[in-house]
mmCIF file of C-alpha atoms in Angstrom:
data_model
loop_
_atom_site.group_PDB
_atom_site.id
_atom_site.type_symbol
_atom_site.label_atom_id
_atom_site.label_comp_id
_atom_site.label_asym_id
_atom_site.label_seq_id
_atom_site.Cartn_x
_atom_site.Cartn_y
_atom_site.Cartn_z
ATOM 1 C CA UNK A 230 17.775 -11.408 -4.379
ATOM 2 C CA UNK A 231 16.660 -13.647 -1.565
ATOM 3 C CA UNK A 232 13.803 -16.253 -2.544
ATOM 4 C CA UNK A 233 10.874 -14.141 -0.463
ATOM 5 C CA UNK A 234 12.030 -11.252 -1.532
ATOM 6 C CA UNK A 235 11.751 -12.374 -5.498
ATOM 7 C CA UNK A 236 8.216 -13.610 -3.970
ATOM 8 C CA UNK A 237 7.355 -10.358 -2.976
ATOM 9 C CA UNK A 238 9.039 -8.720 -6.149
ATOM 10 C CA UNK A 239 7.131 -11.184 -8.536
ATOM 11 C CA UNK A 240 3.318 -9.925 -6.727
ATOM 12 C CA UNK A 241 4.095 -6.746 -6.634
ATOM 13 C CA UNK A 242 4.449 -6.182 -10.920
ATOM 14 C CA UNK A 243 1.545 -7.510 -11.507
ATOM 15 C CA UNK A 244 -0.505 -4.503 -9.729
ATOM 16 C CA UNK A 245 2.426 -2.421 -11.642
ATOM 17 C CA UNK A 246 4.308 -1.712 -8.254
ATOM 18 C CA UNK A 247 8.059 -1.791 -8.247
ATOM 19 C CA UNK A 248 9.956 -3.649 -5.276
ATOM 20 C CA UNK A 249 12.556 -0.825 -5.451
ATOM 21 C CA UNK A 250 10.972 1.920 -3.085
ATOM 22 C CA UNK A 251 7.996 0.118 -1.699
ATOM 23 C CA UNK A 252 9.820 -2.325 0.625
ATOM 24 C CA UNK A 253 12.348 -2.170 2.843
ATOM 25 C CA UNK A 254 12.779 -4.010 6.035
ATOM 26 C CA UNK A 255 12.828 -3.367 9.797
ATOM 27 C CA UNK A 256 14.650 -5.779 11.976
ATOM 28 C CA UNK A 257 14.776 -8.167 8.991
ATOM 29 C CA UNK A 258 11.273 -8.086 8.435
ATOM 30 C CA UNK A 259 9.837 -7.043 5.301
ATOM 31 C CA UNK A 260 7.628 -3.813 5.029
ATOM 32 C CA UNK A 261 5.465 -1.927 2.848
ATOM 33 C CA UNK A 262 3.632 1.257 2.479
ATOM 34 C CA UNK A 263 0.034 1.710 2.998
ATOM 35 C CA UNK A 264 0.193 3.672 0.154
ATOM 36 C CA UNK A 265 0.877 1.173 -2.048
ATOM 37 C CA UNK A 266 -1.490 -1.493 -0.487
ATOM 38 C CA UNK A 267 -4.454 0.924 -1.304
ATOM 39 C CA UNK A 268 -3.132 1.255 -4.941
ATOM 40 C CA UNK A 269 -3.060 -1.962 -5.301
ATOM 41 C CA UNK A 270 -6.230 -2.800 -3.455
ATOM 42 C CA UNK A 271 -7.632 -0.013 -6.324
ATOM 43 C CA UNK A 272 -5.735 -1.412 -8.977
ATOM 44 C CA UNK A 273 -7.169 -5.257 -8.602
ATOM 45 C CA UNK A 274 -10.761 -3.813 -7.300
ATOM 46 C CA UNK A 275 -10.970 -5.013 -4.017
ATOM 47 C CA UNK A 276 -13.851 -4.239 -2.404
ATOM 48 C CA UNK A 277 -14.562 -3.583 1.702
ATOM 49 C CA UNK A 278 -17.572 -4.665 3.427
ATOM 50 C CA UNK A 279 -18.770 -2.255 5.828
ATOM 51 C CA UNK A 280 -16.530 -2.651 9.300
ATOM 52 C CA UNK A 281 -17.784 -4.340 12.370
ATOM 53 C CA UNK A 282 -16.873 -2.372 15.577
ATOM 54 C CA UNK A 283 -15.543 -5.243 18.047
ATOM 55 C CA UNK A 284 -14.141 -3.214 20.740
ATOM 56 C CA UNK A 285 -14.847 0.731 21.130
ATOM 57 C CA UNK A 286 -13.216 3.183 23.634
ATOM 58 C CA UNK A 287 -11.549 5.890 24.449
ATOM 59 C CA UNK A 288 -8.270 4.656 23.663
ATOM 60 C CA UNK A 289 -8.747 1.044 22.153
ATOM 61 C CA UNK A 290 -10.473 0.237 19.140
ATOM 62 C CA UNK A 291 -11.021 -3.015 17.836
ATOM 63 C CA UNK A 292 -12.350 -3.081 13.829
ATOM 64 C CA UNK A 293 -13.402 -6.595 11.742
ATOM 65 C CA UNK A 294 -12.851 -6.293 8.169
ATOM 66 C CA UNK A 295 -14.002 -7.909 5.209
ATOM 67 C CA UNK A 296 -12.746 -7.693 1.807
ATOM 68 C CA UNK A 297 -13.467 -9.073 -1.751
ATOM 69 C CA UNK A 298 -11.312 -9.624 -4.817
ATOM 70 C CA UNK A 299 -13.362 -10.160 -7.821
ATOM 71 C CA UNK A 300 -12.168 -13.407 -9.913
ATOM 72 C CA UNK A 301 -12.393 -13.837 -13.671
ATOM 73 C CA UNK A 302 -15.468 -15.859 -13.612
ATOM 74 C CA UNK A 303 -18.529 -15.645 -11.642
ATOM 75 C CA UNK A 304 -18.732 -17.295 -8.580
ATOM 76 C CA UNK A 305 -14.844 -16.910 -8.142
ATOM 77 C CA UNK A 306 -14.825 -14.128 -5.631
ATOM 78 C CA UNK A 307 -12.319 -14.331 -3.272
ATOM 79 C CA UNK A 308 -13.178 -13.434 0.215
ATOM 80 C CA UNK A 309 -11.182 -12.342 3.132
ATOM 81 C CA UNK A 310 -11.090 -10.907 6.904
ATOM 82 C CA UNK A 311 -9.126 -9.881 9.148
ATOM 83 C CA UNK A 312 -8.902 -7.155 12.726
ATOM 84 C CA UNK A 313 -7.336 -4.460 12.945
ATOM 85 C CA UNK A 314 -6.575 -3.269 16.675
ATOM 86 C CA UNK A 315 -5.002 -0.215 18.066
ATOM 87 C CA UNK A 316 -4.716 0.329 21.735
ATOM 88 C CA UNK A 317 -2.589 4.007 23.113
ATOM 89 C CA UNK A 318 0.818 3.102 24.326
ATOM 90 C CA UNK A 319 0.703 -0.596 23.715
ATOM 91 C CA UNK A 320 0.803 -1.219 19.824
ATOM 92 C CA UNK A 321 -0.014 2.522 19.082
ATOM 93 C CA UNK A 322 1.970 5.014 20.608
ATOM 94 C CA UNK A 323 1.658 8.658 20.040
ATOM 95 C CA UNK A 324 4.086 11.239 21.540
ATOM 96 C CA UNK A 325 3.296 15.032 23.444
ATOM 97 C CA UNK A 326 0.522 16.328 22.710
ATOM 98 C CA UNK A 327 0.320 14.133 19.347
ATOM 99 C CA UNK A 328 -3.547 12.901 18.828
ATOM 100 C CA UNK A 329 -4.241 9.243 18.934
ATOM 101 C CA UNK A 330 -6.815 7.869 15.993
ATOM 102 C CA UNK A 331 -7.293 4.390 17.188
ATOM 103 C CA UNK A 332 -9.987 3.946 14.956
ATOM 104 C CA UNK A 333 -8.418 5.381 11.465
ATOM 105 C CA UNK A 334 -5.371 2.936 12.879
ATOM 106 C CA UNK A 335 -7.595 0.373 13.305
ATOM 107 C CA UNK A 336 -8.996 0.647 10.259
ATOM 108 C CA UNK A 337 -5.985 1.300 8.671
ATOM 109 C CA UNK A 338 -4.235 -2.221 9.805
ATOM 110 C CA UNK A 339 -7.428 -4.374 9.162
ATOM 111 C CA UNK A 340 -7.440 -3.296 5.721
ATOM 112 C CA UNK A 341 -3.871 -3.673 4.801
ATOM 113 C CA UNK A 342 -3.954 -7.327 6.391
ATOM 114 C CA UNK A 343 -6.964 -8.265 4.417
ATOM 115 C CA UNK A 344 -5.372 -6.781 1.245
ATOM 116 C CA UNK A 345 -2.188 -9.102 2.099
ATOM 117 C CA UNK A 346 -3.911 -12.211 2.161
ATOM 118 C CA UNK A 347 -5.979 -11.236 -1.223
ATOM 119 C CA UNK A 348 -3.019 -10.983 -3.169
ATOM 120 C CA UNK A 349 -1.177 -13.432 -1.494
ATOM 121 C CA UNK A 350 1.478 -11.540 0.512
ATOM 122 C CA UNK A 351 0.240 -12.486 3.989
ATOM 123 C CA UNK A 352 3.433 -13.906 5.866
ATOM 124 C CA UNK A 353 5.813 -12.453 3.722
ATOM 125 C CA UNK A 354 5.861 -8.968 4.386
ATOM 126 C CA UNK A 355 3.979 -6.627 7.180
ATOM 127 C CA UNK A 356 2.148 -3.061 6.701
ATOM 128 C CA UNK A 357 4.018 -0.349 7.723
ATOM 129 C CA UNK A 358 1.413 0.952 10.154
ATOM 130 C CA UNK A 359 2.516 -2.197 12.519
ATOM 131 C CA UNK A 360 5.973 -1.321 11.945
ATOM 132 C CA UNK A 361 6.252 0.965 14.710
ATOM 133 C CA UNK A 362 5.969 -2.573 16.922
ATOM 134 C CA UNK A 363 8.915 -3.818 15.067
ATOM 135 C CA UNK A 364 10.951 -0.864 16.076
ATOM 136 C CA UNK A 365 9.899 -1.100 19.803
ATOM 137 C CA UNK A 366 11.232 -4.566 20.229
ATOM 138 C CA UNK A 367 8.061 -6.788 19.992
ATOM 139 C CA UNK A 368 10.019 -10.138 19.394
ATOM 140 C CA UNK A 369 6.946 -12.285 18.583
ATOM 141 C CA UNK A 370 6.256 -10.595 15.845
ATOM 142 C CA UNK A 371 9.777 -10.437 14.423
ATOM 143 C CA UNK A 372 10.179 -14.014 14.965
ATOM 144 C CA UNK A 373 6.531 -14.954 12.997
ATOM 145 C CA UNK A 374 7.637 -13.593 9.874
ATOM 146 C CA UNK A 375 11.468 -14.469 10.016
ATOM 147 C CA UNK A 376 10.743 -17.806 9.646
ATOM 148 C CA UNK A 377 9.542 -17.315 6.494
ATOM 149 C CA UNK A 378 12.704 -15.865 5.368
ATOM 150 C CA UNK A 379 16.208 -17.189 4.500
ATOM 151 C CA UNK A 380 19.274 -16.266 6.211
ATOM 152 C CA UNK A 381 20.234 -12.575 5.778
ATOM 153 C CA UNK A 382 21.400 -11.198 2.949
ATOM 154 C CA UNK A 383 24.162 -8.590 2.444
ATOM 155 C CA UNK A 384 21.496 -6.211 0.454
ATOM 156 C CA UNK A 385 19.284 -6.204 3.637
ATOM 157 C CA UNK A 386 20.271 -2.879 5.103
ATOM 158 C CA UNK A 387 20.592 -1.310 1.778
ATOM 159 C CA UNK A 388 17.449 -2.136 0.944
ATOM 160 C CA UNK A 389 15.868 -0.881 4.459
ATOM 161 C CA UNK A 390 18.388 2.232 3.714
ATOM 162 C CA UNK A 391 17.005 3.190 0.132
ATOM 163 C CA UNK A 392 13.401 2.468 1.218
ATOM 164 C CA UNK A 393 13.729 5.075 4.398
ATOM 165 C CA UNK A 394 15.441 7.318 2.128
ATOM 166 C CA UNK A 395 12.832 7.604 -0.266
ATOM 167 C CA UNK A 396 10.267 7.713 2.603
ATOM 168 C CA UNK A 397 11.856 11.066 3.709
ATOM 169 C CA UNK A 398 11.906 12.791 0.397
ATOM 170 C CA UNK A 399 7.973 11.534 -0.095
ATOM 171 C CA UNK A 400 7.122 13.791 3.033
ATOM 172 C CA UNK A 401 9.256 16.710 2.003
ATOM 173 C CA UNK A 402 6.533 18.961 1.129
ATOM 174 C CA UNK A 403 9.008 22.003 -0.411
ATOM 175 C CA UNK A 404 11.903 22.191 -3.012
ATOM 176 C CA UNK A 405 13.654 23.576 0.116
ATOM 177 C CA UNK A 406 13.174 20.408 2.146
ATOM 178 C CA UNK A 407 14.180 17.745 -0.723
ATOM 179 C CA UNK A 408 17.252 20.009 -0.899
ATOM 180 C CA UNK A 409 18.295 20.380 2.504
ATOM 181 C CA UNK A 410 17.858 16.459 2.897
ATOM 182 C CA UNK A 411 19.744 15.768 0.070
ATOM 183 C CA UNK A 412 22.642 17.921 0.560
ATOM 184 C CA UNK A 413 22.602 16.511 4.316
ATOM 185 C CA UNK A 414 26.075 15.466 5.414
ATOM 186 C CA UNK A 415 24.142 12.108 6.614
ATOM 187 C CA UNK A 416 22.413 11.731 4.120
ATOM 188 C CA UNK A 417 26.023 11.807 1.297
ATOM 189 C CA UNK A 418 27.145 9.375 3.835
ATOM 190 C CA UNK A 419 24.291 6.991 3.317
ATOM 191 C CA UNK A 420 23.915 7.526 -0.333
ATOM 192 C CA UNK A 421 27.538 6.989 -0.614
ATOM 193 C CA UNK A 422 27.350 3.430 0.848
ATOM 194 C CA UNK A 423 24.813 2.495 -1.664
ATOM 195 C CA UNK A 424 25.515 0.576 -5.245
ATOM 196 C CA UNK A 425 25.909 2.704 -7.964
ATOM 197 C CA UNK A 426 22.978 1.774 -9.357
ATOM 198 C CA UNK A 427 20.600 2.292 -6.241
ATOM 199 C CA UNK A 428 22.298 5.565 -5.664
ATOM 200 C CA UNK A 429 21.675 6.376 -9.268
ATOM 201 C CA UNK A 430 17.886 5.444 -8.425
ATOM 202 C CA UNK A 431 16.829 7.243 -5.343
ATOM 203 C CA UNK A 432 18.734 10.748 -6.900
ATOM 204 C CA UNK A 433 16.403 10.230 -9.479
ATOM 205 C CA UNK A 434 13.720 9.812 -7.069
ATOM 206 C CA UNK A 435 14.650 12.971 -5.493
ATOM 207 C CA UNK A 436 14.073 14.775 -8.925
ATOM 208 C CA UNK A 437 11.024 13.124 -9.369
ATOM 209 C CA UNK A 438 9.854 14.842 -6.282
ATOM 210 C CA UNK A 439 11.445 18.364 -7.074
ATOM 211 C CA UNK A 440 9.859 18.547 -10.560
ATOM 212 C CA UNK A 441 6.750 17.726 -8.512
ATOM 213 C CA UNK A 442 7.203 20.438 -5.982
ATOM 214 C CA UNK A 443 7.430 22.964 -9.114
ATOM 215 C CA UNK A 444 11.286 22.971 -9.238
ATOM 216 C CA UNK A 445 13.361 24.399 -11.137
ATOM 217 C CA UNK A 446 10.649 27.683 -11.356
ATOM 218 C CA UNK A 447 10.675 27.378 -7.345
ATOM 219 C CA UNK A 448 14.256 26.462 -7.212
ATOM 220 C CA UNK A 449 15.482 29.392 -9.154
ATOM 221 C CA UNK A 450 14.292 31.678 -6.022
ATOM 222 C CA UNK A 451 16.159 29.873 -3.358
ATOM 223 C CA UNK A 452 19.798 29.728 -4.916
ATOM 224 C CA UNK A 453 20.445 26.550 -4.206
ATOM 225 C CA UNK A 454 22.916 23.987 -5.806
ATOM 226 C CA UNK A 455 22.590 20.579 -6.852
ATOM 227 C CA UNK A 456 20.061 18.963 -4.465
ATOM 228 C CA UNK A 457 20.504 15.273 -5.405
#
């Protein structure tokens, strides 16, 4: 495992997150589920101030936010802020007739930086609500955090791979769907590529989410085979 990745892996157990499934990486940059940042924002009781609305319109929003990390001593508070910014079709793009929420992204992004620094993760790994900038080819920001990253390592698209993966069978919302995706011909092929031991892990990810979807009771109507 690369040195910022151990970094990341190292910060992330002690708010009882796993690496495995949390982070993956998008253009070589490291990226993590909201999801996980407000667990762990729960998890070491970080508390928000109330936001301060910098910019407000129709389809820009602007949002300061302040957040505290209690220490083990009195007077030991940590305190951090950051913005979060979302502007329609620049670094927020919705698609059709898709609604835009530049405020909830807003929000959404000034929180997760602000959580980042607090637990020491700002620079080594982005939120996945600015990943969508990563994917549309905003350079600047690919190049800020790659420099605090070796060169790349042969686990790298595995690890983007697996994380994606599991990403998908999180937002299957039927035994049906965690089937159909797992029994995908795409989906063997990328499972296929993976480690034994990764492979191992997200088919017993894929469980996970069956047995929480009510399988086998629900399974037993569809007559369906093996789904991971």
């Amino acid at each position: 495992m690369r040195t910022a990745d151990k970094q990341i892996a190292d910060i992330l157990v002690r708010y009882g997150e796993p690496f495995a499934g949390n982070v993956w990486r998008v253009q070589g940059t490291a990226v993590i589920y909201h999801k996980t940042l407000e667990r762990i924002a729960a998890q070491a009781g970080i508390a928000f101030d109330p936001p301060t609305i910098i910019r407000s319109e129709r389809d820009e929003a602007v949002i300061l936010v302040t957040g505290r990390l209690p220490g083990a001593k009195a007077g030991t508070e940590r305190v951090e802020w950051s913005l979060g910014e979302a502007l329609v079709n620049v670094n927020y793009r919705v698609s059709g007739k898709q609604a835009a929420y530049v405020y909830a992204m807003a929000e959404k992004r000034g929180k997760d930086r602000v959580i980042l620094k607090l637990i020491e993760l700002h620079g080594l790994v982005y939120s996945e609500e600015e990943a969508d900038e990563f994917r549309q080819n905003h350079p600047a920001a690919i190049r800020a955090v790659d420099e605090d990253f070796e060169a790349a390592d042969p686990f790298d698209e595995v690890t983007e791979a697996e994380g994606d993966l599991k990403r998908r069978i999180d937002e299957a919302e039927s035994v049906n769907a965690v089937t159909d995706l797992m029994l995908d011909s795409e989906t063997q092929r990328i499972l296929n590529g993976f480690p034994a031991g990764t492979r191992d892990e997200v088919r017993d990810y894929a469980k996970a989410r069956l047995v929480a979807l009510g399988w086998p009771g629900k399974a037993g109507r569809t007559g369906r085979g093996r789904a991971a």
